[in-house]
Short mmCIF file of C-alpha atoms in Angstrom, two decimals:
data_model
loop_
_atom_site.label_atom_id
_atom_site.label_comp_id
_atom_site.label_asym_id
_atom_site.label_seq_id
_atom_site.Cartn_x
_atom_site.Cartn_y
_atom_site.Cartn_z
CA MET A 159 -20.87 35.64 32.04
CA LYS A 160 -17.27 35.61 33.22
CA SER A 161 -18.22 33.31 36.10
CA LEU A 162 -20.02 31.00 33.69
CA ILE A 163 -17.01 30.73 31.37
CA HIS A 164 -14.79 29.67 34.27
CA ASN A 165 -17.30 27.15 35.64
CA ILE A 166 -15.80 23.68 35.24
CA TYR A 167 -19.04 21.96 34.24
CA PHE A 168 -19.90 24.61 31.71
CA LYS A 169 -16.37 24.27 30.32
CA ILE A 170 -16.81 20.50 29.93
CA ALA A 171 -20.09 21.05 28.08
CA VAL A 172 -18.46 23.58 25.76
CA ILE A 173 -15.54 21.24 25.00
CA VAL A 174 -17.90 18.35 24.23
CA PHE A 175 -19.99 20.63 22.00
CA ILE A 176 -16.89 21.78 20.09
CA ALA A 177 -15.74 18.17 19.62
CA ILE A 178 -19.15 17.17 18.27
CA LEU A 179 -19.23 20.24 16.05
CA LEU A 180 -15.87 19.23 14.55
CA LEU A 181 -17.43 15.94 13.41
CA LEU A 182 -19.11 17.92 10.61
CA PRO A 183 -15.86 18.83 8.83
CA SER A 184 -14.67 15.27 9.58
CA ALA A 185 -17.67 13.96 7.61
CA MET A 186 -16.86 16.45 4.85
CA ILE A 187 -13.33 15.03 4.70
CA MET A 188 -14.77 11.53 4.22
CA ASN A 189 -16.96 12.84 1.40
CA LEU A 190 -13.93 14.53 -0.16
CA ILE A 191 -12.00 11.25 -0.07
CA ARG A 192 -14.90 9.45 -1.78
CA GLU A 193 -15.10 12.23 -4.36
CA ARG A 194 -11.39 11.96 -5.17
CA GLU A 195 -11.71 8.20 -5.35
CA GLY A 196 -14.58 8.67 -7.79
CA VAL A 197 -12.38 10.90 -9.95
CA GLN A 198 -9.78 8.11 -9.92
CA GLN A 199 -12.40 5.59 -11.06
CA GLU A 200 -13.42 7.95 -13.86
CA ALA A 201 -9.78 8.11 -14.98
CA ILE A 202 -9.59 4.30 -14.91
CA TRP A 203 -12.83 4.06 -16.90
CA GLU A 204 -11.54 6.56 -19.46
CA VAL A 205 -8.41 4.50 -20.10
CA SER A 206 -10.33 1.20 -20.01
CA SER A 207 -12.90 2.47 -22.50
CA LYS A 208 -10.16 2.92 -25.08
CA TRP A 209 -7.80 0.09 -24.15
CA GLY A 210 -10.10 -2.67 -22.89
CA ASP A 211 -11.98 -3.22 -19.64
CA SER A 212 -11.53 -5.98 -17.08
CA GLN A 213 -11.75 -9.27 -18.94
CA THR A 214 -13.54 -12.52 -18.12
CA ILE A 215 -13.06 -15.44 -20.51
CA SER A 216 -15.78 -18.09 -20.49
CA GLY A 217 -15.36 -21.15 -22.61
CA PRO A 218 -15.19 -22.34 -25.18
CA PHE A 219 -18.49 -24.20 -25.17
CA ILE A 220 -20.66 -25.69 -27.92
CA THR A 221 -24.21 -24.54 -28.54
CA ILE A 222 -26.52 -26.75 -30.64
CA PRO A 223 -30.02 -25.50 -31.52
CA TYR A 224 -33.06 -27.78 -31.46
CA TYR A 225 -36.81 -27.48 -31.82
CA ARG A 226 -39.20 -28.13 -28.99
CA TYR A 227 -42.88 -28.72 -29.78
CA GLU A 228 -45.60 -27.89 -27.34
CA LYS A 229 -49.00 -29.46 -27.72
CA GLN A 230 -51.91 -27.05 -27.48
CA ILE A 231 -55.62 -27.91 -27.66
CA GLN A 232 -57.73 -25.28 -29.40
CA GLU A 233 -61.26 -24.25 -28.49
CA ASP A 234 -62.67 -26.42 -31.28
CA LYS A 235 -60.86 -29.43 -29.75
CA SER A 236 -58.31 -29.49 -32.55
CA VAL A 237 -54.65 -30.03 -31.69
CA LYS A 238 -52.00 -27.50 -32.55
CA TYR A 239 -48.26 -27.80 -31.97
CA LEU A 240 -46.29 -24.69 -31.11
CA LYS A 241 -42.68 -24.70 -32.29
CA TYR A 242 -39.91 -23.21 -30.12
CA LYS A 243 -36.22 -22.93 -30.95
CA GLU A 244 -34.03 -23.69 -27.96
CA HIS A 245 -30.39 -24.59 -27.34
CA ILE A 246 -28.24 -27.36 -25.94
CA HIS A 247 -25.01 -26.23 -24.26
CA LEU A 248 -22.09 -28.65 -24.12
CA LEU A 249 -18.95 -27.98 -22.07
CA PRO A 250 -15.46 -29.38 -22.81
CA GLU A 251 -14.10 -32.52 -21.15
CA ASN A 252 -10.69 -30.93 -20.74
CA LEU A 253 -9.77 -27.25 -20.86
CA GLU A 254 -6.17 -26.06 -20.84
CA ILE A 255 -5.31 -22.36 -20.72
CA LYS A 256 -1.73 -21.14 -20.74
CA GLY A 257 -0.83 -17.50 -20.98
CA ASN A 258 1.55 -14.62 -20.44
CA ILE A 259 0.32 -11.32 -19.07
CA ASN A 260 2.34 -8.26 -20.02
CA PRO A 261 1.35 -5.36 -17.72
CA GLU A 262 1.82 -1.66 -18.36
CA GLU A 263 1.17 1.35 -16.15
CA LYS A 264 -0.59 4.29 -17.76
CA ARG A 265 -1.37 7.71 -16.29
CA ARG A 266 -4.33 10.03 -16.56
CA GLY A 267 -3.34 13.24 -14.80
CA ILE A 268 -2.13 12.23 -11.34
CA TYR A 269 -3.68 8.76 -11.48
CA GLU A 270 -2.01 5.47 -12.38
CA ILE A 271 -3.91 2.68 -14.13
CA VAL A 272 -2.70 -0.87 -14.76
CA VAL A 273 -3.47 -2.31 -18.20
CA TYR A 274 -2.15 -5.46 -19.83
CA GLU A 275 -1.73 -7.44 -23.01
CA SER A 276 -2.15 -11.20 -22.75
CA ASP A 277 -1.15 -14.08 -25.03
CA LEU A 278 -3.41 -17.03 -24.29
CA GLN A 279 -3.17 -20.57 -25.67
CA ILE A 280 -6.52 -22.34 -25.20
CA SER A 281 -6.92 -26.04 -26.00
CA GLY A 282 -8.93 -29.08 -24.97
CA GLU A 283 -11.47 -31.58 -26.20
CA PHE A 284 -15.21 -32.17 -26.35
CA LYS A 285 -17.06 -35.45 -26.07
CA SER A 286 -20.25 -36.33 -27.95
CA ILE A 287 -23.54 -35.90 -26.13
CA ASN A 288 -26.36 -38.35 -25.71
CA PRO A 289 -29.61 -36.46 -26.44
CA VAL A 290 -31.61 -39.23 -24.77
CA GLU A 291 -30.25 -38.07 -21.42
CA LEU A 292 -31.73 -34.63 -22.12
CA ASN A 293 -35.08 -36.11 -23.17
CA ILE A 294 -34.80 -34.57 -26.63
CA ASP A 295 -35.81 -36.26 -29.88
CA THR A 296 -32.68 -36.64 -32.03
CA ALA A 297 -34.63 -35.70 -35.15
CA ASN A 298 -35.38 -32.25 -33.66
CA ILE A 299 -31.71 -31.38 -33.10
CA LEU A 300 -29.96 -29.27 -35.73
CA TRP A 301 -26.59 -31.06 -35.60
CA ASP A 302 -25.23 -29.11 -38.56
CA LYS A 303 -25.88 -25.76 -36.85
CA ALA A 304 -23.51 -26.29 -33.94
CA VAL A 305 -21.53 -23.23 -32.88
CA LEU A 306 -18.45 -22.96 -30.68
CA THR A 307 -18.53 -19.82 -28.50
CA ILE A 308 -15.96 -18.10 -26.33
CA GLY A 309 -17.31 -15.53 -23.89
CA ILE A 310 -15.19 -12.35 -23.76
CA SER A 311 -16.54 -9.60 -21.55
CA ASP A 312 -15.05 -6.72 -23.58
CA LEU A 313 -14.46 -7.37 -27.29
CA ARG A 314 -12.50 -4.12 -27.65
CA GLY A 315 -9.58 -6.00 -26.15
CA VAL A 316 -9.30 -8.55 -28.98
CA GLU A 317 -6.12 -7.63 -30.85
CA ASN A 318 -5.90 -10.13 -33.73
CA GLN A 319 -8.13 -12.39 -35.78
CA VAL A 320 -8.85 -15.59 -33.85
CA LEU A 321 -8.48 -18.88 -35.71
CA LEU A 322 -10.01 -22.12 -34.41
CA ASN A 323 -8.30 -25.44 -35.04
CA TRP A 324 -11.06 -28.06 -34.81
CA ASP A 325 -10.03 -31.65 -35.48
CA ASN A 326 -7.26 -30.41 -37.78
CA GLU A 327 -9.64 -28.10 -39.65
CA GLU A 328 -9.45 -24.32 -39.34
CA PHE A 329 -12.38 -21.98 -38.88
CA LEU A 330 -12.57 -18.21 -38.42
CA PHE A 331 -14.43 -16.68 -35.52
CA ASN A 332 -17.26 -14.19 -35.92
CA PRO A 333 -18.17 -11.44 -33.45
CA GLY A 334 -21.06 -11.89 -31.07
CA THR A 335 -22.93 -14.86 -29.62
CA THR A 336 -25.82 -16.89 -31.05
CA THR A 337 -27.59 -16.93 -27.68
CA SER A 338 -27.24 -15.10 -24.37
CA ASP A 339 -28.03 -18.15 -22.25
CA LEU A 340 -24.46 -18.38 -20.90
CA VAL A 341 -22.67 -15.17 -21.95
CA TYR A 342 -23.71 -11.82 -23.35
CA SER A 343 -20.54 -10.93 -25.20
CA GLY A 344 -18.04 -13.04 -27.11
CA ILE A 345 -17.02 -14.58 -30.42
CA ASN A 346 -18.33 -17.67 -32.23
CA ALA A 347 -17.30 -20.09 -34.95
CA ASN A 348 -19.56 -22.39 -36.99
CA LEU A 349 -18.65 -26.08 -36.62
CA PRO A 350 -19.10 -29.01 -39.00
CA GLU A 351 -21.92 -31.39 -38.19
CA ILE A 352 -21.54 -32.95 -34.76
CA LYS A 353 -21.70 -36.74 -34.72
CA HIS A 354 -24.11 -38.17 -32.19
CA ASN A 355 -24.32 -41.88 -32.89
CA ASN A 356 -21.30 -42.74 -30.76
CA ASP A 357 -20.64 -41.52 -27.25
CA ASP A 358 -16.92 -42.05 -27.74
CA ASN A 359 -16.49 -39.36 -30.39
CA ILE A 360 -13.79 -36.92 -29.27
CA TYR A 361 -13.29 -33.48 -30.82
CA LYS A 362 -10.01 -31.70 -30.15
CA PHE A 363 -9.64 -27.95 -30.45
CA SER A 364 -7.02 -25.25 -29.98
CA LEU A 365 -6.79 -21.51 -30.55
CA LYS A 366 -4.63 -18.50 -29.76
CA LEU A 367 -6.20 -15.43 -28.20
CA ASP A 368 -4.40 -12.08 -27.93
CA LEU A 369 -6.40 -10.02 -25.49
CA LYS A 370 -5.98 -6.59 -23.91
CA GLY A 371 -7.61 -5.53 -20.68
CA SER A 372 -7.38 -3.48 -17.52
CA GLN A 373 -6.34 -4.75 -14.10
CA LEU A 374 -8.45 -7.95 -13.96
CA LEU A 375 -8.18 -11.17 -15.98
CA TYR A 376 -10.70 -13.84 -14.98
CA PHE A 377 -11.65 -17.29 -16.30
CA THR A 378 -14.70 -19.49 -15.91
CA PRO A 379 -14.01 -23.20 -15.26
CA LEU A 380 -16.15 -24.77 -17.98
CA GLY A 381 -14.00 -27.88 -18.47
CA LYS A 382 -14.75 -31.11 -16.67
CA THR A 383 -11.13 -30.57 -15.72
CA THR A 384 -9.87 -26.99 -16.07
CA ASN A 385 -6.18 -26.13 -15.86
CA VAL A 386 -5.04 -22.50 -16.02
CA ASN A 387 -1.37 -21.50 -15.97
CA LEU A 388 -0.40 -17.82 -16.01
CA LYS A 389 2.91 -15.97 -16.01
CA SER A 390 3.57 -12.26 -15.71
CA THR A 391 6.22 -9.69 -14.85
CA TRP A 392 3.79 -7.99 -12.42
CA ASN A 393 5.08 -8.52 -8.88
CA ASN A 394 2.01 -7.41 -6.93
CA PRO A 395 -0.84 -9.73 -7.97
CA LYS A 396 -3.97 -10.62 -6.04
CA PHE A 397 -5.36 -14.07 -6.85
CA ASP A 398 -9.07 -13.53 -6.65
CA GLY A 399 -12.45 -15.04 -7.42
CA SER A 400 -14.21 -18.27 -6.49
CA TYR A 401 -11.10 -20.48 -6.36
CA ILE A 402 -7.64 -20.17 -4.86
CA THR A 403 -4.52 -21.18 -6.75
CA ASP A 404 -3.16 -24.72 -6.49
CA SER A 405 0.30 -23.18 -6.59
CA ASN A 406 1.79 -19.74 -7.10
CA ASP A 407 5.15 -18.06 -6.91
CA VAL A 408 5.48 -14.29 -6.49
CA ASN A 409 8.83 -12.53 -6.46
CA GLU A 410 10.41 -9.28 -7.59
CA SER A 411 10.54 -10.41 -11.22
CA GLY A 412 6.86 -11.33 -11.44
CA PHE A 413 4.56 -14.25 -10.69
CA THR A 414 3.45 -17.66 -11.90
CA ALA A 415 0.14 -19.19 -10.89
CA ASN A 416 -1.73 -22.43 -11.53
CA TRP A 417 -5.36 -23.40 -10.96
CA LYS A 418 -6.79 -26.90 -11.35
CA ILE A 419 -10.58 -27.09 -11.03
CA LEU A 420 -12.82 -30.13 -11.39
CA HIS A 421 -16.46 -30.19 -12.44
CA LEU A 422 -17.22 -31.38 -8.90
CA ASN A 423 -16.00 -28.01 -7.61
CA ARG A 424 -18.65 -25.99 -9.42
CA ASN A 425 -22.44 -25.82 -9.39
CA PHE A 426 -23.35 -26.71 -13.00
CA PRO A 427 -23.12 -29.90 -15.13
CA GLN A 428 -21.40 -30.64 -18.44
CA VAL A 429 -24.51 -30.30 -20.58
CA TRP A 430 -27.88 -28.61 -20.18
CA THR A 431 -30.49 -26.70 -22.14
CA ASN A 432 -31.34 -23.01 -22.22
CA ILE A 433 -30.89 -20.80 -19.15
CA GLN A 434 -30.67 -23.22 -16.26
CA TYR A 435 -27.37 -22.25 -14.66
CA GLN A 436 -25.31 -19.11 -14.04
CA ILE A 437 -21.63 -19.70 -14.81
CA SER A 438 -20.37 -16.20 -13.97
CA GLN A 439 -20.40 -16.87 -10.23
CA SER A 440 -17.57 -19.41 -10.69
CA ALA A 441 -15.10 -16.96 -12.23
CA PHE A 442 -11.57 -16.75 -10.86
CA GLY A 443 -8.29 -15.17 -11.87
CA VAL A 444 -5.79 -12.45 -11.09
CA ASN A 445 -6.04 -8.81 -10.12
CA LEU A 446 -3.02 -6.69 -11.06
CA ILE A 447 -3.36 -4.33 -8.12
CA LEU A 448 -1.25 -1.25 -7.56
CA PRO A 449 1.07 -1.51 -4.53
CA VAL A 450 -0.68 1.30 -2.62
CA ASP A 451 -4.24 2.54 -2.64
CA SER A 452 -3.89 5.86 -0.84
CA TYR A 453 -7.63 6.53 -0.69
CA GLN A 454 -8.36 3.38 1.29
CA LYS A 455 -5.60 4.17 3.77
CA THR A 456 -6.67 7.81 4.08
CA THR A 457 -10.23 6.67 4.77
CA ARG A 458 -8.99 4.38 7.53
CA VAL A 459 -6.99 7.23 9.07
CA ALA A 460 -9.98 9.60 8.87
CA LYS A 461 -12.09 7.14 10.88
CA TYR A 462 -9.89 7.93 13.88
CA ALA A 463 -10.64 11.69 13.71
CA ILE A 464 -13.01 11.66 16.69
CA LEU A 465 -10.46 9.71 18.76
CA LEU A 466 -7.69 12.19 17.91
CA ILE A 467 -9.85 15.24 18.66
CA ALA A 468 -11.28 13.80 21.87
CA LEU A 469 -7.89 12.81 23.30
CA THR A 470 -6.26 16.13 22.37
CA PHE A 471 -9.08 18.10 23.98
CA LEU A 472 -8.94 15.82 27.02
CA VAL A 473 -5.23 16.57 27.48
CA PHE A 474 -5.90 20.31 27.14
CA PHE A 475 -8.63 20.05 29.75
CA PHE A 476 -6.42 18.17 32.20
CA VAL A 477 -3.72 20.81 31.75
CA GLU A 478 -6.30 23.44 32.68
CA VAL A 479 -7.43 21.56 35.75
CA ILE A 480 -4.09 20.31 37.06
CA ARG A 481 -1.88 23.30 36.18
CA LYS A 482 -4.55 25.92 36.99
CA VAL A 483 -4.41 27.65 33.60
CA PHE A 484 -7.23 28.85 31.40
CA ILE A 485 -7.62 27.88 27.73
CA HIS A 486 -10.36 29.74 25.91
CA PRO A 487 -12.97 27.77 23.88
CA ILE A 488 -11.85 29.64 20.75
CA GLN A 489 -8.38 28.18 21.27
CA TYR A 490 -9.91 24.69 21.47
CA ILE A 491 -11.65 25.36 18.16
CA LEU A 492 -8.44 26.50 16.45
CA VAL A 493 -6.56 23.42 17.63
CA GLY A 494 -9.47 21.23 16.46
CA ILE A 495 -9.39 22.83 13.02
CA ALA A 496 -5.66 22.15 12.82
CA LEU A 497 -6.36 18.48 13.56
CA ILE A 498 -8.96 18.40 10.74
CA VAL A 499 -6.62 20.13 8.26
CA PHE A 500 -4.23 17.21 8.83
CA TYR A 501 -6.59 14.97 6.80
CA THR A 502 -6.78 17.35 3.84
CA LEU A 503 -2.97 17.56 3.85
CA LEU A 504 -2.73 13.77 3.96
CA LEU A 505 -5.24 13.34 1.13
CA SER A 506 -3.57 15.87 -1.16
CA PHE A 507 0.01 14.75 -0.41
CA SER A 508 -0.79 11.04 -0.86
CA GLU A 509 -2.00 11.71 -4.41
CA HIS A 510 1.52 12.82 -5.38
CA MET A 511 3.84 10.71 -3.21
CA MET A 512 4.05 7.47 -1.26
CA PHE A 513 1.43 7.24 1.48
CA ASN A 514 3.91 6.76 4.34
CA ILE A 515 5.88 9.85 3.30
CA ALA A 516 2.62 11.81 2.94
CA TYR A 517 1.56 10.74 6.43
CA LEU A 518 4.93 11.72 7.91
CA LEU A 519 4.90 15.13 6.23
CA SER A 520 1.28 15.87 7.21
CA SER A 521 1.92 14.79 10.80
CA VAL A 522 5.06 16.93 11.13
CA LEU A 523 3.28 20.01 9.78
CA THR A 524 0.24 19.53 12.02
CA ILE A 525 2.20 18.74 15.18
CA GLY A 526 4.57 21.64 14.46
CA LEU A 527 1.68 24.08 14.09
CA ILE A 528 -0.05 22.93 17.29
CA THR A 529 3.26 22.93 19.20
CA TRP A 530 3.90 26.56 18.23
CA TYR A 531 0.34 27.54 19.16
CA VAL A 532 0.47 25.76 22.54
CA LYS A 533 3.73 27.53 23.36
CA VAL A 534 2.14 30.87 22.54
CA ILE A 535 -1.01 30.36 24.63
CA LEU A 536 0.55 28.52 27.62
CA LYS A 537 3.98 30.20 27.62
CA LYS A 538 5.51 27.16 29.30
CA TRP A 539 7.95 24.77 27.59
CA ASN A 540 7.18 21.84 29.88
CA LEU A 541 3.48 21.93 28.97
CA THR A 542 4.32 22.50 25.31
CA LEU A 543 6.65 19.50 25.20
CA LEU A 544 4.03 17.43 27.01
CA MET A 545 1.42 18.24 24.36
CA THR A 546 3.92 17.60 21.56
CA GLY A 547 4.87 14.21 23.01
CA ILE A 548 1.23 13.17 23.37
CA LEU A 549 0.45 14.16 19.77
CA LEU A 550 3.50 12.22 18.54
CA ILE A 551 2.27 9.14 20.39
CA LEU A 552 -1.27 9.50 18.98
CA TYR A 553 -0.16 9.96 15.37
CA SER A 554 2.34 7.10 15.69
CA PHE A 555 -0.36 4.89 17.18
CA ILE A 556 -2.73 5.56 14.25
CA PHE A 557 0.08 4.98 11.75
CA ILE A 558 0.86 1.59 13.28
CA ILE A 559 -2.81 0.59 13.17
CA ILE A 560 -3.19 1.28 9.44
CA GLN A 561 0.00 -0.65 8.66
CA ILE A 562 -1.18 -3.87 10.32
CA GLN A 563 -4.67 -4.23 8.88
CA ASP A 564 -5.19 -7.82 10.06
CA TYR A 565 -4.56 -6.84 13.69
CA ALA A 566 -5.93 -3.28 13.56
CA LEU A 567 -8.95 -4.02 15.77
CA LEU A 568 -6.87 -5.89 18.34
CA ILE A 569 -4.13 -3.25 18.57
CA GLY A 570 -6.67 -0.42 18.47
CA SER A 571 -8.73 -1.93 21.30
CA ILE A 572 -5.65 -2.47 23.46
CA GLY A 573 -4.42 1.06 22.72
CA VAL A 574 -7.74 2.67 23.65
CA PHE A 575 -7.83 0.59 26.85
CA ILE A 576 -4.34 1.80 27.80
CA ILE A 577 -5.29 5.41 27.06
CA LEU A 578 -8.39 5.08 29.22
CA ALA A 579 -6.31 3.59 32.03
CA LEU A 580 -3.85 6.52 31.83
CA VAL A 581 -6.70 9.04 31.90
CA MET A 582 -8.17 7.37 34.96
CA TYR A 583 -4.74 7.24 36.62
CA PHE A 584 -3.89 10.93 36.14
CA SER A 585 -7.37 12.07 37.12
CA ARG A 586 -7.57 9.94 40.26
CA LYS A 587 -6.49 12.71 42.66
CA ILE A 588 -8.50 15.53 41.11
CA ASP A 589 -11.09 16.88 43.51
CA TRP A 590 -13.88 17.74 41.08
CA GLY A 591 -15.77 19.49 43.83
CA GLU A 592 -12.81 21.80 44.40
CA VAL A 593 -12.02 22.66 40.79
CA LYS A 594 -15.54 23.98 40.20
CA ASP A 595 -14.52 27.08 42.19
CA GLU A 596 -13.51 29.61 39.55
CA ASN A 597 -10.92 31.14 41.88
CA LYS A 598 -8.86 27.95 41.65
CA ILE A 599 -8.22 28.53 37.95
CA GLU A 600 -6.04 31.35 36.77
CA LYS A 601 -6.89 32.91 33.47
CA ASN A 602 -4.06 32.73 30.96
CA VAL A 603 -3.90 35.99 29.04
CA SER A 604 -2.49 35.31 25.60
#
């Protein structure tokens, strides 16, 4: 058994087995990160459920009901007409949205959540429709039942009564929607009879909407021309969705952003009937992101666990071969566990402090522990300092990779190539046929 332990090929097999075995706790670390991230999402949901969820504003748009008759021939050859109530949906010619977003950071335990209050001024105009273009009999259209609807994804965020100014007349909004063809949640206001005998009829509207929400504020470009202008004191926005901003300015005091979207930029017309188009896919807006998401960065660091373990074990093995010392498999296991504990330290520290500081603290503790252990088992400062230097380079290399996300693959590939080249260089003069002789390796009693 003693001869087997000192056999170089058996030792390589044992080291590889230990490295593979350590992938199990590495996978457990990844699951732990996902679990903690899930707890964070639960905290966000808890706050959002009371304050207001992410908001998407769609509209306003006009819905006009009409009757469609379907001819049906009975068994006795008689003719029967089935009556169906359907809807015409008319979008505005111009849609102007101006607003201020006032963010606020709230905490649930150790987690931070971004919520906001917004003051939105929505205005624009509608143009009369020509029912002939829709192949609908004018007599079947209920012009006096027209309803103006604004889609709001979470009505809990509506702070004040909403008043519609329609051609210098005022109308109160009611909760809910008259149809779910375009949106499932929102508010609606009954309109006076829509004129349809002149295509040049223009209806102007305006309203003020005070809306609360969490993190996201999106809009749907329903206007033939849609202009959205937003201002906020939040200095870390992400402009997201189907359209990029025409202009934006982000600085320490906040941001301003402007979108201008034409009907040619989207995949639905100005007027249609029933459920023919999905407008939600055209949503765009702003995401008030937190400056650091520690769970994403910790996940990226954890993906390099196998690289860190493999390179550390490789250095230990080369020390055995070149310096003729013996490191017991149990000692490999203890060092591997120390490398895994680094990720739990990083995860727990990053929940309470800035990620970079958490990484530095976790690295120092881990490298310090391994340095002390290497000194104890090898009893040589030169080998100890060599191991410490290599660990410092590895942890610094991983830190650099996670800081430059756009070039992470490039830098990582180059780094691994350089490491491989160094391994090949330092192992070039090793006579693997000679080192298999157990007498060439001295056992280190520690």
